[in-house]
């Protein structure tokens, strides 16, 4: 295109990915959020308050745990687990909800809405909303409500209203549509707490910034324990928040990174959620990024045994990191993830979430038999209690 | 100038208000789209809007979500919509506007999309999830084929943005009456009136057509003084849903005629 319309200034791009593809009604709210966030980012009192809640409420820093018995399964390999499962509410999601709800307070919003898949983001949102005294509505696909029943009950106990979403595939994608529709209708008094590094600018940047504490701590902890940086980082990728949180502080270092997507029943079937591996770029939920879609651009249903990875989209920064080659995106199946879950539980006495088990399962698929010792950090993004019913169902 | 601009200018000269009617292409059955279009035309609509069904229509309420879902089940695709437009052009010279989500255009190929618009006789495009900042390429590609790019403005749009939207919109500016998604509503709110008065002061170049929630003759009468025309969609879809197959066209024609009277009398 040779001509340029100089008055148009698009923003929030990671290479060609990202941007803002939302109804006009939301533009003012996104501008307001962007300004508030940029201010908070450089506001030491906001950052101090954020860090204090992370420490005293969420329980940070989380340990970097040397998994000795798991490491012994590989030659010349030291595996460390970043224990996000020990965060209050059981997953990394709370890092982000604390940050966003502090912003909601700053913006004088009265009402919090969120979408949730596994229920972990919903629980984290309901938890912080309770603590800070907000009304909270969580949208959740009815299929997810059935397979994550305990989290539904938890949200209700916390005082949140869980609204079942029956449209489309009745999972995270549809819950997100419905949350956005609610936001369009109630934009003046409502703050939308998005649960991953997806959506329109500034969400992907902002959520990443709230989650990068994972990588910052890891860096400090590994230097203390090993006196050097890790060789390899591994994390699961749903929307991509726990992985970008771990990766981001290492992007300029000589560290290999693997983002593990859910291959469901296999990436050569139609039953998977391997968006970066099998998708094509397009627009969903407000940003331009890789998507599972058919030739007409209709969004395809995703499948994963883990509700938190069962999403046909992915954050735009991951699309950028894929195309630049900086991060390698791979996938593991439902069965591989389940086996990794059982193995870690028995070997280390740690019961990981099904999502995180995808990252663990990839260890087996890496060539970890080099002559030189390798240090690997796996992000254990959450704990497995919520998945008990799924696992017991077999 | 294309059919859309010509039509809106002649309406303005006659001091009449524009009536734009939205129909989801392929709803309720593939073979009903053409008869329904004829009924809409007979009822006195000035502009026909055909919705391109998308699996995840996040600017739409339950009614258009439903019609989109049904149309997709019926096997509608963008290529088939272009064939429908071609067929409409054998009997009608009404302006036709397509309304669809960004991903449908991207998957089809936006350049190919506008070439097909030109070839088949589409006059304008509305993309509810494409804000002006992201629209540069689309605007330039559309311009090359003389297709109007109709942007949306909402009650939360600032005055400064209204100017920007006016500058880059062609055909008309689509004023979203409420902060919310599409869907029939009981009343026109005071928010709508305030917004339209504000928009009228700022928007210089484009006619203002109001949509989202306009459903009855009474709405049309109440709002016509504040705009250059109205857009009705969900109320029509609801009517089609409630109609027996035999009476569908007749009901649609009568409904459109009623809206027409509301605007004209
Ligand atoms: C424990 C856990 N890990 C990972 C995810 C996937 O999300 P993300 O890719 O944003 O980290 C979820 C989402 O619900 C989760 O609950």
XYZ file of C-alpha atoms and ligand atoms in Angstrom:
675
model
C 0.000 0.000 0.000
C 1.685 3.238 -1.043
C -0.739 5.793 0.350
C -0.983 6.330 4.096
C -3.887 7.753 6.033
C -1.744 9.641 8.485
C -4.569 10.405 10.896
C -5.008 6.741 11.722
C -2.806 5.468 14.483
C -3.226 1.827 15.328
C -1.537 0.537 18.446
C -0.664 -2.442 20.550
C 1.091 -4.486 17.902
C 3.618 -7.296 18.225
C 4.946 -7.275 14.688
C 1.825 -7.664 12.589
C -0.142 -9.252 15.439
C -2.304 -7.721 18.146
C -4.168 -4.449 17.714
C -7.729 -3.640 18.626
C -10.599 -5.275 16.797
C -13.590 -4.428 18.950
C -16.922 -2.645 18.641
C -16.596 1.138 18.678
C -18.353 1.340 22.058
C -15.329 -0.230 23.745
C -12.710 2.087 22.294
C -13.235 4.759 24.930
C -12.961 2.159 27.689
C -9.781 0.695 26.210
C -8.282 4.166 25.929
C -9.216 4.853 29.541
C -7.688 1.543 30.615
C -4.531 2.122 28.620
C -3.979 5.541 30.161
C -4.652 4.219 33.667
C -2.330 1.297 33.125
C 0.512 3.377 31.734
C 0.210 5.645 34.738
C 0.144 2.747 37.179
C 3.138 1.162 35.507
C 5.306 4.124 36.436
C 3.591 4.863 39.714
C 5.697 3.558 42.570
C 2.788 3.583 45.019
C 0.700 1.402 42.668
C 3.606 -0.976 42.141
C 4.237 -1.107 45.885
C 0.610 -1.949 46.588
C 0.623 -4.583 43.827
C 3.770 -6.229 45.198
C 2.403 -6.158 48.732
C -0.769 -8.011 47.711
C 1.295 -10.492 45.718
C 3.360 -11.172 48.805
C 0.829 -11.187 51.639
C -2.306 -12.264 49.803
C -1.135 -14.420 46.892
C 1.830 -15.900 48.794
C 4.716 -14.805 46.573
C 7.478 -15.430 45.887
C 6.579 -18.979 44.944
C 9.404 -21.503 45.380
C 11.647 -22.738 42.601
C 11.769 -26.396 43.493
C 14.451 -28.846 42.422
C 12.585 -32.000 41.362
C 15.280 -34.499 42.184
C 13.450 -37.759 41.553
C 11.963 -36.490 38.304
C 15.378 -35.232 37.181
C 16.846 -38.681 37.793
C 14.667 -39.988 34.958
C 16.799 -38.008 32.498
C 20.519 -38.032 31.915
C 22.490 -34.941 32.873
C 19.376 -32.921 33.547
C 18.281 -30.812 36.472
C 14.593 -30.042 36.442
C 13.245 -27.166 38.476
C 9.560 -26.514 38.972
C 8.293 -22.960 39.363
C 5.609 -23.530 41.945
C 2.734 -21.325 40.781
C 0.493 -24.106 42.074
C 1.290 -22.775 45.542
C -0.246 -19.390 44.794
C -3.400 -18.552 46.706
C -6.374 -20.062 44.787
C -4.100 -22.610 43.139
C -2.731 -21.088 39.945
C -0.788 -18.180 38.463
C -4.045 -16.486 37.487
C -4.203 -14.483 40.720
C -1.103 -12.417 39.811
C -3.095 -10.850 37.012
C -6.410 -10.459 38.828
C -4.755 -8.560 41.678
C -3.200 -6.171 39.171
C -6.373 -5.615 37.180
C -8.694 -5.217 40.141
C -6.332 -2.662 41.676
C -6.735 -0.768 38.407
C -10.518 -1.152 38.602
C -10.332 0.513 41.999
C -8.278 3.355 40.573
C -10.850 3.838 37.801
C -13.721 3.864 40.322
C -15.544 1.022 38.590
C -18.270 -0.692 40.595
C -18.605 -3.988 38.920
C -16.174 -6.681 37.819
C -16.807 -9.169 35.034
C -14.626 -12.024 33.835
C -14.654 -15.070 31.599
C -13.325 -18.401 32.716
C -12.529 -21.787 31.236
C -11.085 -24.075 33.881
C -12.543 -21.806 36.513
C -9.119 -20.835 37.833
C -9.288 -17.316 36.455
C -12.900 -17.072 37.619
C -11.953 -18.157 41.127
C -8.980 -15.791 41.188
C -11.197 -12.920 40.037
C -13.983 -13.742 42.504
C -11.386 -13.972 45.275
C -9.834 -10.581 44.689
C -13.265 -9.043 44.009
C -14.388 -10.326 47.415
C -11.298 -9.000 49.132
C -11.650 -5.574 47.541
C -15.434 -5.351 47.798
C -16.593 -5.508 44.182
C -19.696 -7.068 42.640
C -18.501 -9.843 40.396
C -20.059 -11.719 37.487
C -18.181 -14.610 35.878
C -19.163 -16.018 32.478
C -18.500 -19.706 32.018
C -19.478 -22.160 29.297
C -21.946 -24.744 30.540
C -19.673 -27.548 29.306
C -16.888 -26.171 31.496
C -19.280 -25.712 34.435
C -19.983 -29.433 34.281
C -16.341 -30.498 34.196
C -15.089 -27.932 36.719
C -17.964 -28.070 39.150
C -15.873 -27.469 42.220
C -14.650 -24.149 40.898
C -18.230 -23.087 40.175
C -19.097 -23.729 43.806
C -15.997 -21.878 44.966
C -16.889 -18.797 42.948
C -20.401 -18.838 44.340
C -19.080 -19.142 47.892
C -16.912 -16.120 47.202
C -20.043 -14.164 46.354
C -19.683 -14.118 42.587
C -22.538 -14.780 40.212
C -21.612 -17.475 37.695
C -23.521 -17.050 34.440
C -23.651 -20.180 32.322
C -23.083 -19.618 28.609
C -24.999 -21.964 26.342
C -24.045 -20.522 22.950
C -21.545 -22.056 20.525
C -19.232 -24.666 21.974
C -20.175 -23.760 25.566
C -16.533 -23.302 26.534
C -14.038 -20.485 27.098
C -14.421 -18.993 23.606
C -18.142 -18.473 24.107
C -17.736 -17.274 27.684
C -15.352 -14.634 26.321
C -17.886 -13.526 23.663
C -20.504 -13.148 26.353
C -18.203 -11.224 28.709
C -17.354 -8.821 25.886
C -21.073 -8.344 25.126
C -21.708 -7.572 28.788
C -18.845 -5.096 28.755
C -20.211 -3.352 25.647
C -23.565 -2.934 27.406
C -22.226 -1.858 30.806
C -18.972 -0.238 29.870
C -19.351 2.872 32.002
C -19.344 1.213 35.428
C -17.851 -2.180 34.625
C -14.249 -3.378 34.527
C -13.519 -6.432 32.403
C -10.828 -8.586 34.019
C -9.468 -10.622 31.110
C -7.738 -13.820 32.166
C -4.926 -14.228 29.685
C -2.637 -12.330 27.313
C -5.387 -12.194 24.677
C -7.951 -9.571 23.678
C -7.534 -6.017 22.430
C -4.666 -3.706 23.364
C -3.734 -3.009 26.162
C -4.716 -6.419 27.609
C -1.963 -8.597 26.094
C 0.721 -6.172 27.257
C -0.858 -5.471 30.627
C -1.553 -9.094 31.554
C 1.982 -10.027 30.510
C 3.375 -7.292 32.741
C 1.326 -8.565 35.684
C 2.520 -12.128 35.035
C 6.177 -11.449 34.350
C 6.810 -11.682 38.095
C 6.990 -15.452 37.430
C 10.071 -15.078 35.230
C 11.627 -12.345 37.354
C 11.514 -14.519 40.446
C 12.726 -17.553 38.505
C 15.723 -15.610 37.305
C 16.695 -14.512 40.781
C 16.090 -17.959 42.269
C 18.024 -19.921 39.664
C 20.976 -17.536 39.909
C 20.971 -18.092 43.629
C 20.743 -21.882 43.351
C 22.842 -22.554 40.266
C 24.722 -19.363 39.740
C 23.691 -19.381 36.110
C 20.653 -18.995 33.898
C 18.629 -22.060 32.888
C 19.156 -23.639 29.465
C 15.528 -24.361 28.777
C 12.147 -23.006 29.858
C 8.940 -24.967 29.357
C 5.370 -23.790 29.927
C 1.901 -24.707 28.694
C 0.044 -22.335 26.377
C -3.688 -21.782 26.560
C -4.159 -18.075 26.007
C -0.503 -17.807 26.927
C -0.259 -15.913 30.219
C 1.747 -18.285 32.420
C 4.164 -18.988 29.573
C 4.766 -15.356 28.628
C 5.084 -14.580 32.342
C 7.945 -17.052 32.601
C 9.522 -16.313 29.203
C 9.411 -12.546 29.038
C 12.272 -11.701 31.420
C 14.513 -14.163 29.531
C 13.726 -13.147 25.937
C 17.076 -11.395 25.510
C 19.110 -14.200 27.041
C 20.603 -17.348 25.590
C 17.767 -19.522 26.886
C 15.699 -21.944 24.803
C 11.948 -21.757 25.256
C 9.157 -24.184 24.557
C 5.469 -23.310 24.639
C 3.385 -26.477 24.897
C -0.081 -26.519 23.376
C -2.805 -29.091 23.881
C -2.851 -31.705 21.119
C -6.030 -33.250 22.545
C -6.629 -36.522 20.708
C -3.817 -35.653 18.265
C -2.987 -32.719 16.007
C -3.980 -34.711 12.946
C -7.511 -35.110 14.261
C -10.071 -32.306 14.611
C -9.958 -32.702 18.392
C -7.152 -30.481 19.595
C -6.335 -26.970 20.798
C -2.943 -26.554 19.093
C -3.589 -23.052 17.803
C -0.028 -22.043 16.953
C 0.861 -25.455 15.569
C -2.183 -25.904 13.345
C -3.973 -22.539 13.092
C -3.858 -19.540 10.768
C -3.771 -15.833 11.637
C -7.115 -14.083 11.972
C -9.239 -11.911 14.257
C -10.969 -13.241 17.350
C -11.807 -11.540 20.643
C -10.269 -8.236 19.702
C -6.861 -9.074 18.327
C -5.098 -10.412 15.253
C -3.360 -13.662 16.117
C -3.247 -17.340 15.273
C -6.642 -19.071 15.347
C -8.221 -22.431 14.721
C -10.538 -21.641 11.827
C -11.962 -23.174 8.683
C -11.481 -21.864 5.132
C -14.409 -19.447 5.542
C -12.919 -17.943 8.702
C -15.449 -19.606 11.025
C -13.840 -20.411 14.364
C -13.384 -24.138 14.921
C -14.140 -25.736 18.263
C -11.023 -26.658 20.217
C -10.606 -29.773 22.299
C -8.448 -30.543 25.276
C -8.878 -32.678 28.360
C -7.835 -29.554 30.210
C -10.472 -26.819 30.219
C -7.818 -24.129 30.649
C -6.197 -24.985 27.319
C -9.443 -25.604 25.447
C -9.356 -22.379 23.432
C -9.068 -21.807 19.653
C -7.071 -18.576 20.024
C -3.765 -17.496 21.528
C -2.145 -14.248 22.635
C -0.719 -12.085 19.822
C 2.726 -11.873 21.395
C 3.025 -15.657 21.067
C 2.130 -15.436 17.375
C 4.933 -12.926 17.058
C 7.399 -15.082 19.002
C 6.471 -18.064 16.869
C 7.040 -16.261 13.591
C 10.279 -14.694 14.803
C 11.425 -18.165 15.847
C 12.360 -17.013 19.353
C 10.054 -19.525 21.047
C 9.322 -22.992 19.798
C 5.689 -24.101 20.016
C 5.013 -27.794 20.375
C 2.132 -29.928 21.575
C 1.298 -32.969 23.678
C -1.850 -35.101 23.724
C -4.444 -35.636 26.450
C -2.941 -39.018 27.266
C 0.626 -37.757 27.432
C -0.492 -34.995 29.796
C -2.386 -37.441 32.007
C 0.641 -39.724 32.261
C 2.832 -36.794 33.235
C 0.316 -35.850 35.900
C 0.392 -39.324 37.437
C 4.162 -39.474 37.243
C 4.809 -36.178 38.988
C 2.283 -36.933 41.687
C 3.939 -40.255 42.505
C 7.556 -39.124 42.096
C 7.491 -35.750 43.773
C 4.312 -35.644 45.828
C 3.082 -32.719 43.766
C -0.305 -32.941 42.089
C -0.212 -30.670 39.038
C -3.113 -29.172 37.104
C -3.916 -30.856 33.780
C -2.811 -27.649 32.030
C 0.601 -27.680 33.675
C 0.894 -31.414 33.017
C 1.175 -30.569 29.318
C 4.413 -28.708 30.039
C 5.683 -31.612 32.137
C 4.806 -34.133 29.440
C 6.971 -32.328 26.935
C 10.091 -33.186 28.964
C 9.823 -36.725 27.612
C 9.736 -35.445 24.046
C 12.800 -33.222 24.350
C 16.225 -34.611 23.687
C 17.517 -34.313 27.218
C 20.485 -36.637 26.942
C 23.287 -34.290 26.112
C 26.801 -34.635 27.481
C 26.625 -31.302 29.221
C 24.332 -30.824 32.134
C 21.108 -29.021 31.239
C 19.028 -26.933 33.607
C 15.345 -26.951 32.736
C 12.639 -24.851 34.390
C 9.050 -26.023 34.004
C 6.283 -23.646 34.954
C 3.924 -25.545 37.215
C 1.114 -23.103 36.517
C -1.461 -24.669 38.826
C -2.464 -27.469 41.145
C -4.550 -30.458 40.206
C -7.351 -30.653 42.782
C -9.839 -29.021 40.401
C -9.155 -31.819 37.912
C -9.894 -34.728 40.240
C -13.357 -35.389 38.781
C -11.954 -35.426 35.213
C -9.149 -37.772 36.196
C -11.392 -40.119 38.162
C -13.869 -40.233 35.282
C -10.919 -41.692 33.351
C -20.642 7.938 -6.359
C -22.349 4.597 -6.149
C -25.965 3.527 -5.636
C -25.733 4.152 -1.891
C -24.492 7.736 -2.082
C -26.862 8.565 -4.919
C -29.821 7.197 -2.988
C -28.963 9.020 0.231
C -28.452 12.298 -1.593
C -31.750 12.073 -3.413
C -33.537 11.236 -0.148
C -31.941 14.252 1.451
C -33.152 16.472 -1.409
C -36.651 15.109 -1.000
C -36.347 15.664 2.769
C -37.137 12.010 3.371
C -35.548 9.638 5.854
C -33.700 6.514 4.797
C -34.935 3.074 5.785
C -32.268 0.407 5.876
C -33.307 -3.172 6.570
C -30.936 -5.871 7.808
C -31.351 -9.524 6.953
C -28.972 -12.339 7.833
C -28.067 -13.975 4.535
C -29.152 -17.611 4.431
C -31.730 -17.208 7.218
C -34.106 -18.875 7.866
C -33.443 -21.012 4.769
C -31.123 -20.531 1.840
C -33.967 -20.376 -0.635
C -35.811 -17.730 1.429
C -33.222 -14.979 1.128
C -34.290 -13.815 -2.342
C -38.067 -13.832 -1.626
C -37.431 -11.970 1.643
C -35.301 -9.397 -0.139
C -38.157 -8.869 -2.599
C -40.592 -8.432 0.287
C -38.282 -5.923 1.959
C -38.019 -3.972 -1.276
C -41.768 -4.067 -1.850
C -42.337 -2.807 1.683
C -40.411 0.336 0.810
C -36.875 -0.067 2.137
C -34.224 2.216 0.653
C -31.170 0.180 1.553
C -30.696 -3.546 1.977
C -28.153 -4.797 4.489
C -27.111 -8.411 4.198
C -25.456 -9.935 7.248
C -22.472 -12.237 6.709
C -22.898 -14.917 9.378
C -19.917 -15.475 11.679
C -19.467 -18.168 14.308
C -18.555 -15.641 17.016
C -20.565 -12.456 16.456
C -19.531 -10.497 19.521
C -21.363 -7.290 18.622
C -24.651 -9.146 18.294
C -27.354 -10.003 20.790
C -29.242 -13.323 20.990
C -31.473 -12.657 17.943
C -28.724 -12.191 15.368
C -26.578 -14.817 17.099
C -29.449 -17.184 16.444
C -30.019 -16.193 12.817
C -26.268 -16.402 12.119
C -26.120 -19.852 13.652
C -29.085 -21.073 11.595
C -27.638 -19.595 8.396
C -24.293 -21.291 8.994
C -26.090 -24.579 9.568
C -27.799 -23.958 6.233
C -24.381 -23.803 4.633
C -24.097 -20.091 3.873
C -20.658 -18.807 2.832
C -19.357 -15.506 1.574
C -19.123 -16.888 -1.968
C -22.783 -17.859 -1.807
C -23.650 -14.378 -0.509
C -21.963 -12.844 -3.537
C -24.043 -15.118 -5.776
C -27.172 -13.960 -3.941
C -26.208 -10.322 -4.529
C -25.650 -11.058 -8.217
C -29.118 -12.540 -8.402
C -30.649 -9.550 -6.610
C -29.030 -7.320 -9.200
C -31.089 -9.027 -11.920
C -34.233 -7.437 -10.495
C -33.201 -4.586 -8.209
C -31.028 -1.492 -8.189
C -31.412 -0.835 -4.446
C -28.168 -0.061 -2.635
C -26.800 -3.187 -0.966
C -24.515 -3.095 2.058
C -22.789 -6.134 3.540
C -22.313 -6.327 7.293
C -19.776 -8.815 8.564
C -16.936 -9.485 10.947
C -13.306 -8.875 10.173
C -12.289 -12.513 10.201
C -14.713 -13.377 7.398
C -13.055 -10.747 5.204
C -9.543 -11.834 6.113
C -10.252 -15.488 5.431
C -11.765 -14.619 2.033
C -8.913 -12.219 1.305
C -9.800 -8.547 1.646
C -8.608 -7.561 -1.797
C -10.580 -10.372 -3.392
C -13.518 -9.393 -1.188
C -13.702 -5.873 -2.596
C -13.178 -7.113 -6.134
C -16.179 -9.429 -5.649
C -18.203 -6.568 -4.108
C -17.530 -4.514 -7.219
C -18.251 -7.326 -9.603
C -21.504 -8.453 -7.973
C -22.939 -5.049 -7.149
C -22.332 -4.449 -3.444
C -22.223 -0.749 -2.545
C -20.911 -0.629 0.996
C -19.442 -2.565 3.896
C -19.965 -2.400 7.661
C -17.493 -4.245 9.901
C -18.565 -3.942 13.553
C -15.268 -5.203 14.973
C -13.064 -2.964 12.852
C -12.380 0.359 14.547
C -11.064 3.150 12.387
C -7.476 2.800 13.658
C -7.139 -0.676 12.187
C -8.954 0.127 8.969
C -6.342 1.776 6.803
C -5.840 -1.050 4.342
C -9.541 -1.828 4.156
C -10.401 1.827 3.439
C -7.858 2.033 0.637
C -8.878 -1.273 -0.923
C -12.561 -0.330 -0.746
C -11.949 3.077 -2.249
C -10.217 1.525 -5.224
C -13.405 -0.403 -6.016
C -15.773 2.435 -5.115
C -17.253 0.563 -2.151
C -18.410 2.696 0.780
C -16.775 2.058 4.160
C -19.392 2.692 6.797
C -17.991 3.111 10.286
C -19.918 2.906 13.531
C -20.135 5.616 16.165
C -21.529 5.015 19.637
C -22.613 7.084 22.632
C -19.141 6.527 24.121
C -17.422 7.954 21.021
C -15.691 11.235 21.836
C -16.241 14.369 19.741
C -12.723 14.142 18.438
C -13.293 10.571 17.233
C -16.631 11.525 15.691
C -14.718 13.930 13.466
C -12.248 11.218 12.535
C -15.047 8.755 11.783
C -16.828 11.344 9.653
C -13.643 12.003 7.738
C -13.068 8.348 6.857
C -16.635 7.055 6.489
C -18.241 7.044 3.105
C -21.925 6.396 2.374
C -23.158 7.141 5.858
C -22.144 7.015 9.512
C -23.772 4.211 11.467
C -24.846 5.598 14.841
C -25.242 2.868 17.424
C -28.207 4.044 19.471
C -27.122 2.521 22.756
C -24.084 1.152 24.532
C -24.853 -2.484 23.895
C -25.109 -5.221 21.317
C -27.735 -5.596 18.592
C -31.220 -6.614 19.642
C -34.785 -5.308 19.756
C -35.516 -3.096 22.761
C -38.623 -1.684 24.366
C -37.858 2.028 24.298
C -35.603 4.621 22.789
C -33.544 5.954 25.654
C -32.689 9.527 26.509
C -29.061 8.484 26.012
C -29.838 7.932 22.334
C -31.336 11.388 21.873
C -28.417 13.040 23.601
C -25.935 11.171 21.465
C -27.709 11.921 18.189
C -27.922 15.622 18.997
C -24.212 15.643 19.713
C -23.374 13.713 16.558
C -25.519 15.968 14.397
C -23.511 18.987 15.549
C -20.159 17.411 14.773
C -20.685 15.209 11.742
C -20.582 17.325 8.595
C -19.969 15.042 5.678
C -22.029 11.913 6.240
C -25.726 11.244 6.718
C -26.459 9.720 10.137
C -28.319 6.426 10.179
C -29.309 5.020 13.541
C -29.385 1.343 14.386
C -29.314 -1.180 17.286
C -32.608 -1.522 19.092
C -34.875 0.322 16.641
C -37.838 -2.027 16.302
C -41.214 -0.356 15.764
C -43.080 2.321 13.860
C -43.239 4.246 17.119
C -39.436 4.137 17.419
C -39.157 5.373 13.839
C -41.477 8.284 14.515
C -39.737 9.186 17.717
C -36.243 9.188 16.292
C -36.600 10.428 12.727
C -36.186 14.075 13.647
C -32.742 13.380 15.051
C -31.188 11.518 12.136
C -31.186 10.934 8.398
C -32.450 7.400 8.588
C -32.879 4.213 10.587
C -31.590 0.655 10.443
C -33.769 -2.223 11.604
C -32.511 -5.785 11.979
C -33.306 -7.843 15.068
C -37.006 -6.925 15.062
C -37.286 -8.229 11.514
C -35.420 -11.438 12.368
C -37.768 -11.959 15.312
C -40.753 -11.461 13.028
C -39.399 -14.023 10.569
C -38.874 -16.479 13.419
C -42.456 -16.060 14.553
C -43.968 -16.274 11.067
C -45.346 -19.368 9.389
C -43.350 -20.150 6.258
C -46.328 -19.272 4.064
C -46.838 -15.860 5.628
C -43.242 -14.840 6.028
C -42.927 -12.597 2.972
C -46.305 -10.976 3.566
C -45.491 -10.251 7.217
C -42.085 -8.864 6.325
C -43.526 -6.628 3.627
C -46.182 -5.272 5.983
C -43.663 -4.672 8.740
C -41.315 -2.759 6.446
C -44.250 -0.766 5.099
C -45.246 0.176 8.624
C -41.748 1.446 9.362
C -41.835 3.338 6.070
C -45.084 5.043 7.057
C -43.586 5.892 10.423
C -40.746 7.699 8.701
C -42.819 9.357 5.965
C -45.964 10.594 7.642
C -3.401 -23.916 35.906
C -3.550 -23.275 34.572
N -2.504 -23.263 33.746
C -2.579 -22.720 32.525
C -3.757 -22.158 32.056
C -3.779 -21.641 30.656
O -3.798 -20.255 30.542
P -2.514 -19.421 30.132
O -1.997 -19.984 28.854
O -3.041 -18.033 29.966
O -1.540 -19.502 31.220
C -4.872 -22.125 32.902
C -6.132 -21.517 32.448
O -7.176 -21.624 32.993
C -4.765 -22.696 34.185
O -5.801 -22.719 35.028
